[in-house]
PDB file of C-alpha atoms in Angstrom:
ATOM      1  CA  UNK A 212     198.015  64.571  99.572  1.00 46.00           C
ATOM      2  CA  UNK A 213     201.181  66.989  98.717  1.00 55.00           C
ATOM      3  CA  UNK A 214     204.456  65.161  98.928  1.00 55.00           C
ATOM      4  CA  UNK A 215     207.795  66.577 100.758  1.00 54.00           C
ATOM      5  CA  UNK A 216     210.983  65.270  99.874  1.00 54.00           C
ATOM      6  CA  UNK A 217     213.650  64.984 101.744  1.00 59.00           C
ATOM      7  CA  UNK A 218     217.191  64.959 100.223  1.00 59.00           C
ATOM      8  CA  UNK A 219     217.703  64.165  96.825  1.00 60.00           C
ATOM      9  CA  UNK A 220     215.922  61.183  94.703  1.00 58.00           C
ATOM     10  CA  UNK A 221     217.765  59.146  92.926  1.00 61.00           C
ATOM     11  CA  UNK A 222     218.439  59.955  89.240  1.00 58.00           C
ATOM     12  CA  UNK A 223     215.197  57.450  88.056  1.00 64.00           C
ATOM     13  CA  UNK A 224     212.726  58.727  90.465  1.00 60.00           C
ATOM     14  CA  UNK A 225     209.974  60.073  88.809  1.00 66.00           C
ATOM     15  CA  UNK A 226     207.250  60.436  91.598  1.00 70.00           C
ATOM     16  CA  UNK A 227     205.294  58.123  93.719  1.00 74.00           C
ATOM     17  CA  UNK A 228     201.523  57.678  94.028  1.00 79.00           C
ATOM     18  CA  UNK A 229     199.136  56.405  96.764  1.00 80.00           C
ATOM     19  CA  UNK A 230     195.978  54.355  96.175  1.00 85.00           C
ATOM     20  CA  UNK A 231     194.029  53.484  99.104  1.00 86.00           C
ATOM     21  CA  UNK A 232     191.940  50.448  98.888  1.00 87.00           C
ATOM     22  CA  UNK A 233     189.261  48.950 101.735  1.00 85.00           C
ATOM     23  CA  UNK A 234     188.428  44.942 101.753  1.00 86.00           C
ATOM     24  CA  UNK A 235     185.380  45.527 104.225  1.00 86.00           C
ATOM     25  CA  UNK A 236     184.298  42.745 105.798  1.00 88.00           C
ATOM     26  CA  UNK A 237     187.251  40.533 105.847  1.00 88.00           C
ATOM     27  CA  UNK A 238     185.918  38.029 108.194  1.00 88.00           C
ATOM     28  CA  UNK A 239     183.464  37.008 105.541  1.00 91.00           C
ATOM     29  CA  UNK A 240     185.697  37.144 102.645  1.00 89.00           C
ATOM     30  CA  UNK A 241     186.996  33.097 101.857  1.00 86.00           C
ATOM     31  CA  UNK A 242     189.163  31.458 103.583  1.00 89.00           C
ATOM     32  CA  UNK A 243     190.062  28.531 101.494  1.00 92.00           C
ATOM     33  CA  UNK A 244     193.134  28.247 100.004  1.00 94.00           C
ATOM     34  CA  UNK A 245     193.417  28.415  96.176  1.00 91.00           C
ATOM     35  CA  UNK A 246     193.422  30.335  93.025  1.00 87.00           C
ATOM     36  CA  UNK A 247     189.561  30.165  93.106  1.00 89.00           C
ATOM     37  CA  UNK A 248     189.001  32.255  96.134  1.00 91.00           C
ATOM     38  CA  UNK A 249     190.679  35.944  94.630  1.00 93.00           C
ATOM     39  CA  UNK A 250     188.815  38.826  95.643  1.00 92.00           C
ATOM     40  CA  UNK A 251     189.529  41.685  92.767  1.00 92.00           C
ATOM     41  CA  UNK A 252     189.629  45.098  93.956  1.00 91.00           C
ATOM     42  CA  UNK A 253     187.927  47.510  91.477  1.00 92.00           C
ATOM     43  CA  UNK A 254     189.871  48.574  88.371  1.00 92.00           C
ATOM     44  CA  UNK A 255     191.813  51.971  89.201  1.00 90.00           C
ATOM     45  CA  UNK A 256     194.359  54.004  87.221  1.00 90.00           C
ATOM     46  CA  UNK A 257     198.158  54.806  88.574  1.00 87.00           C
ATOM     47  CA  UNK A 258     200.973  56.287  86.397  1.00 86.00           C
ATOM     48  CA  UNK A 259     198.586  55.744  83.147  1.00 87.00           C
ATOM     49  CA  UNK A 260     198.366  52.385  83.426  1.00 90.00           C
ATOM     50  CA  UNK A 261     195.010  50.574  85.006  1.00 91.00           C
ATOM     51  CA  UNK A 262     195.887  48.395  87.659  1.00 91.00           C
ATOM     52  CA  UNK A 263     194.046  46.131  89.955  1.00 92.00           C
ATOM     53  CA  UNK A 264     194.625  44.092  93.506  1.00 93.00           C
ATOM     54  CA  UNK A 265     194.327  40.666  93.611  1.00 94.00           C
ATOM     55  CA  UNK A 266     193.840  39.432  97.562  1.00 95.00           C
ATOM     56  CA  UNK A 267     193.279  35.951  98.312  1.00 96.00           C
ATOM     57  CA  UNK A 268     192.029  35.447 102.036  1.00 95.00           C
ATOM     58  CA  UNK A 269     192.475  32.068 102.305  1.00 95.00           C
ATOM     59  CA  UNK A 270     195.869  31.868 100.507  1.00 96.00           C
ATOM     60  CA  UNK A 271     197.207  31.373  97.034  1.00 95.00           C
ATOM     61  CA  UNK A 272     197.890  28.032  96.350  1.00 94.00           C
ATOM     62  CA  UNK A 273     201.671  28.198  96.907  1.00 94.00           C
ATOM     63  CA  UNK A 274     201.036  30.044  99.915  1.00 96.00           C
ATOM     64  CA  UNK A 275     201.838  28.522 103.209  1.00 96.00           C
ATOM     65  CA  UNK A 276     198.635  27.628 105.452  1.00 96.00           C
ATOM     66  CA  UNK A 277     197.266  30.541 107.329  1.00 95.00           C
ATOM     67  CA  UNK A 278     198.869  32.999 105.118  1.00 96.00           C
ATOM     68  CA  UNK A 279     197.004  36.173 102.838  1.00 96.00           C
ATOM     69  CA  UNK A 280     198.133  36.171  99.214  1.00 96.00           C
ATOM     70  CA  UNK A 281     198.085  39.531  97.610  1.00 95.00           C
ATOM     71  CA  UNK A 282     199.417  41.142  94.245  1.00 94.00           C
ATOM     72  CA  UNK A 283     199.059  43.920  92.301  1.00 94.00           C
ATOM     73  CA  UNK A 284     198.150  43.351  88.484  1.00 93.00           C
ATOM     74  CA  UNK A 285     198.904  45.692  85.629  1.00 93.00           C
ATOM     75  CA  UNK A 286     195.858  44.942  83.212  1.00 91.00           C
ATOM     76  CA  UNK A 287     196.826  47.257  80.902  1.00 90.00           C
ATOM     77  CA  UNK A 288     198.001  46.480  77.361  1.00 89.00           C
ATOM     78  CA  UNK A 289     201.546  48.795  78.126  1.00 90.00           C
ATOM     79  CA  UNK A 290     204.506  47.320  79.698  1.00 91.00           C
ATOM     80  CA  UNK A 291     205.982  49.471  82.835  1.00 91.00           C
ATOM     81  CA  UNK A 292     208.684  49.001  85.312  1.00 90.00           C
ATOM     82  CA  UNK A 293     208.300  50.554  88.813  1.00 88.00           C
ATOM     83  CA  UNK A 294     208.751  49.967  92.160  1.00 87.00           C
ATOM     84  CA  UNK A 295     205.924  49.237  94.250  1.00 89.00           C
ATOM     85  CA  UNK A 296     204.774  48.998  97.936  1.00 90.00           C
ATOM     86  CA  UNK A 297     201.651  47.410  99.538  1.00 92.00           C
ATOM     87  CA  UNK A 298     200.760  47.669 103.216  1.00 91.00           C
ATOM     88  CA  UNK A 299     198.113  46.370 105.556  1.00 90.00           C
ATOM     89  CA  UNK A 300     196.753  48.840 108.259  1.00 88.00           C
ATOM     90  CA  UNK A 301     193.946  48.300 110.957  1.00 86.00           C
ATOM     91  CA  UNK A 302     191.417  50.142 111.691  1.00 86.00           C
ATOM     92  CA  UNK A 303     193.696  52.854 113.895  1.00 89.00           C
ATOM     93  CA  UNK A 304     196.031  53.517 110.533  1.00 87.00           C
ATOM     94  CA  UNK A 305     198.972  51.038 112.129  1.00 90.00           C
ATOM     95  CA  UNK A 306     200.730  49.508 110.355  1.00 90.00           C
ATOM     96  CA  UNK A 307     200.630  45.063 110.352  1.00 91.00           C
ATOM     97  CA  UNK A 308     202.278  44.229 107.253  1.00 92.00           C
ATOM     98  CA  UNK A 309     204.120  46.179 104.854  1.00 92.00           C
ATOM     99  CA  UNK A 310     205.888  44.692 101.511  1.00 92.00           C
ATOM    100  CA  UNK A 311     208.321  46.357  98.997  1.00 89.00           C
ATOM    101  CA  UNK A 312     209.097  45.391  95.452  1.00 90.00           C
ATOM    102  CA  UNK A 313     211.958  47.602  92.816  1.00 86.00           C
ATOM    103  CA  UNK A 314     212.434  47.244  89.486  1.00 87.00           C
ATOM    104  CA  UNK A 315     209.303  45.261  88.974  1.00 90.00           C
ATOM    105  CA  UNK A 316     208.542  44.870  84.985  1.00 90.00           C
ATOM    106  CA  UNK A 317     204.851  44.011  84.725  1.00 92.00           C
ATOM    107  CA  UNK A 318     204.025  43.413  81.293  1.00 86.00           C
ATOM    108  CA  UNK A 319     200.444  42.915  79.414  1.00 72.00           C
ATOM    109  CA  UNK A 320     200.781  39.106  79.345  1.00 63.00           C
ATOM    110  CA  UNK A 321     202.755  36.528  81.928  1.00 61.00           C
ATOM    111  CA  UNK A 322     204.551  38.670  84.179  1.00 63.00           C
ATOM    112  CA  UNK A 323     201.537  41.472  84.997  1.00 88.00           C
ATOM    113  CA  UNK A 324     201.397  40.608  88.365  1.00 90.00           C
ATOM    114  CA  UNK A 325     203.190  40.770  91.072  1.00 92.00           C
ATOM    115  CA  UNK A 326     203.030  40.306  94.938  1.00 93.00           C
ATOM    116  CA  UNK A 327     203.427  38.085  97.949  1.00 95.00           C
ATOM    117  CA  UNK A 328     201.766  34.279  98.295  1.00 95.00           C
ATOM    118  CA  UNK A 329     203.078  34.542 102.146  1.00 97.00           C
ATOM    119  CA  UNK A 330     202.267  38.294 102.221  1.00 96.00           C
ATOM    120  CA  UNK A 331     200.429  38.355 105.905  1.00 96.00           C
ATOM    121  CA  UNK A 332     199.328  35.472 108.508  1.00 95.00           C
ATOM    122  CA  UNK A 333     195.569  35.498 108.373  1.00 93.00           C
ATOM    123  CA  UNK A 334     196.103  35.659 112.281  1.00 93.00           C
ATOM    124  CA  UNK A 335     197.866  38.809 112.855  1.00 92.00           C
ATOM    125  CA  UNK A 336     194.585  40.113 110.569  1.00 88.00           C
ATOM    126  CA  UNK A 337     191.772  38.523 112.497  1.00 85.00           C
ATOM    127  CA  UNK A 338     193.361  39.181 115.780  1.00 79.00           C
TER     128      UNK A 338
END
């Protein structure tokens, strides 16, 4: 997909990119809350780095009950800052939950993930 900008970027923007990923199924995915039940989305690359989403159906364990944990993991060995955005849409491309991070330094060893324990309610996604 081309890009148009509008205005002008800020002095640090480089460029954005746009991964698309599809957790079929969801119904069936685990529901139980806890670091057990990730569900790993394939390995894919973005800005040289490889990168991968960790979604956890049932909740991470800090998450509040009901709620959809989901990060984004740099599992590279290179360190990167960037900002970084990660949206839900249904089935008609609308939008249910949408989450923005900047500045975001995700390195190769504690800090290579980031995300949201209380991204979505597992309601809104079921409904």
């Amino acid at each position: 997909m081309e890009s148009l900008h509008v205005g002008t970027p800020s002095s640090d923007f480089e460029c954005w990119e746009y991964k698309t990923a599809y957790f079929h199924n969801f119904l069936d995915l685990p529901d139980t809350k806890g670091d057990d039940n990730v569900v790993l989305s394939p390995k894919f690359k973005c800005f040289d780095h490889t990168w991968r989403l960790q979604v956890y159906p049932g909740g991470h364990r800090r998450a509040k009950n009901g709620w959809v944990s989901v990060s984004i993991a740099n599992i590279s060995d290179e360190k990167i800052t960037l900002d970084y955005e990660i949206a839900v849409l249904n089935p008609d491309d609308k939008v249910l939950c949408m989450k923005r991070a900047t500045k975001r330094v995700f390195d190769s060893a504690d800090t290579n993930c980031w995300g949201d324990k209380n991204f979505v309610s597992r309601a809104t996604l079921v409904a």
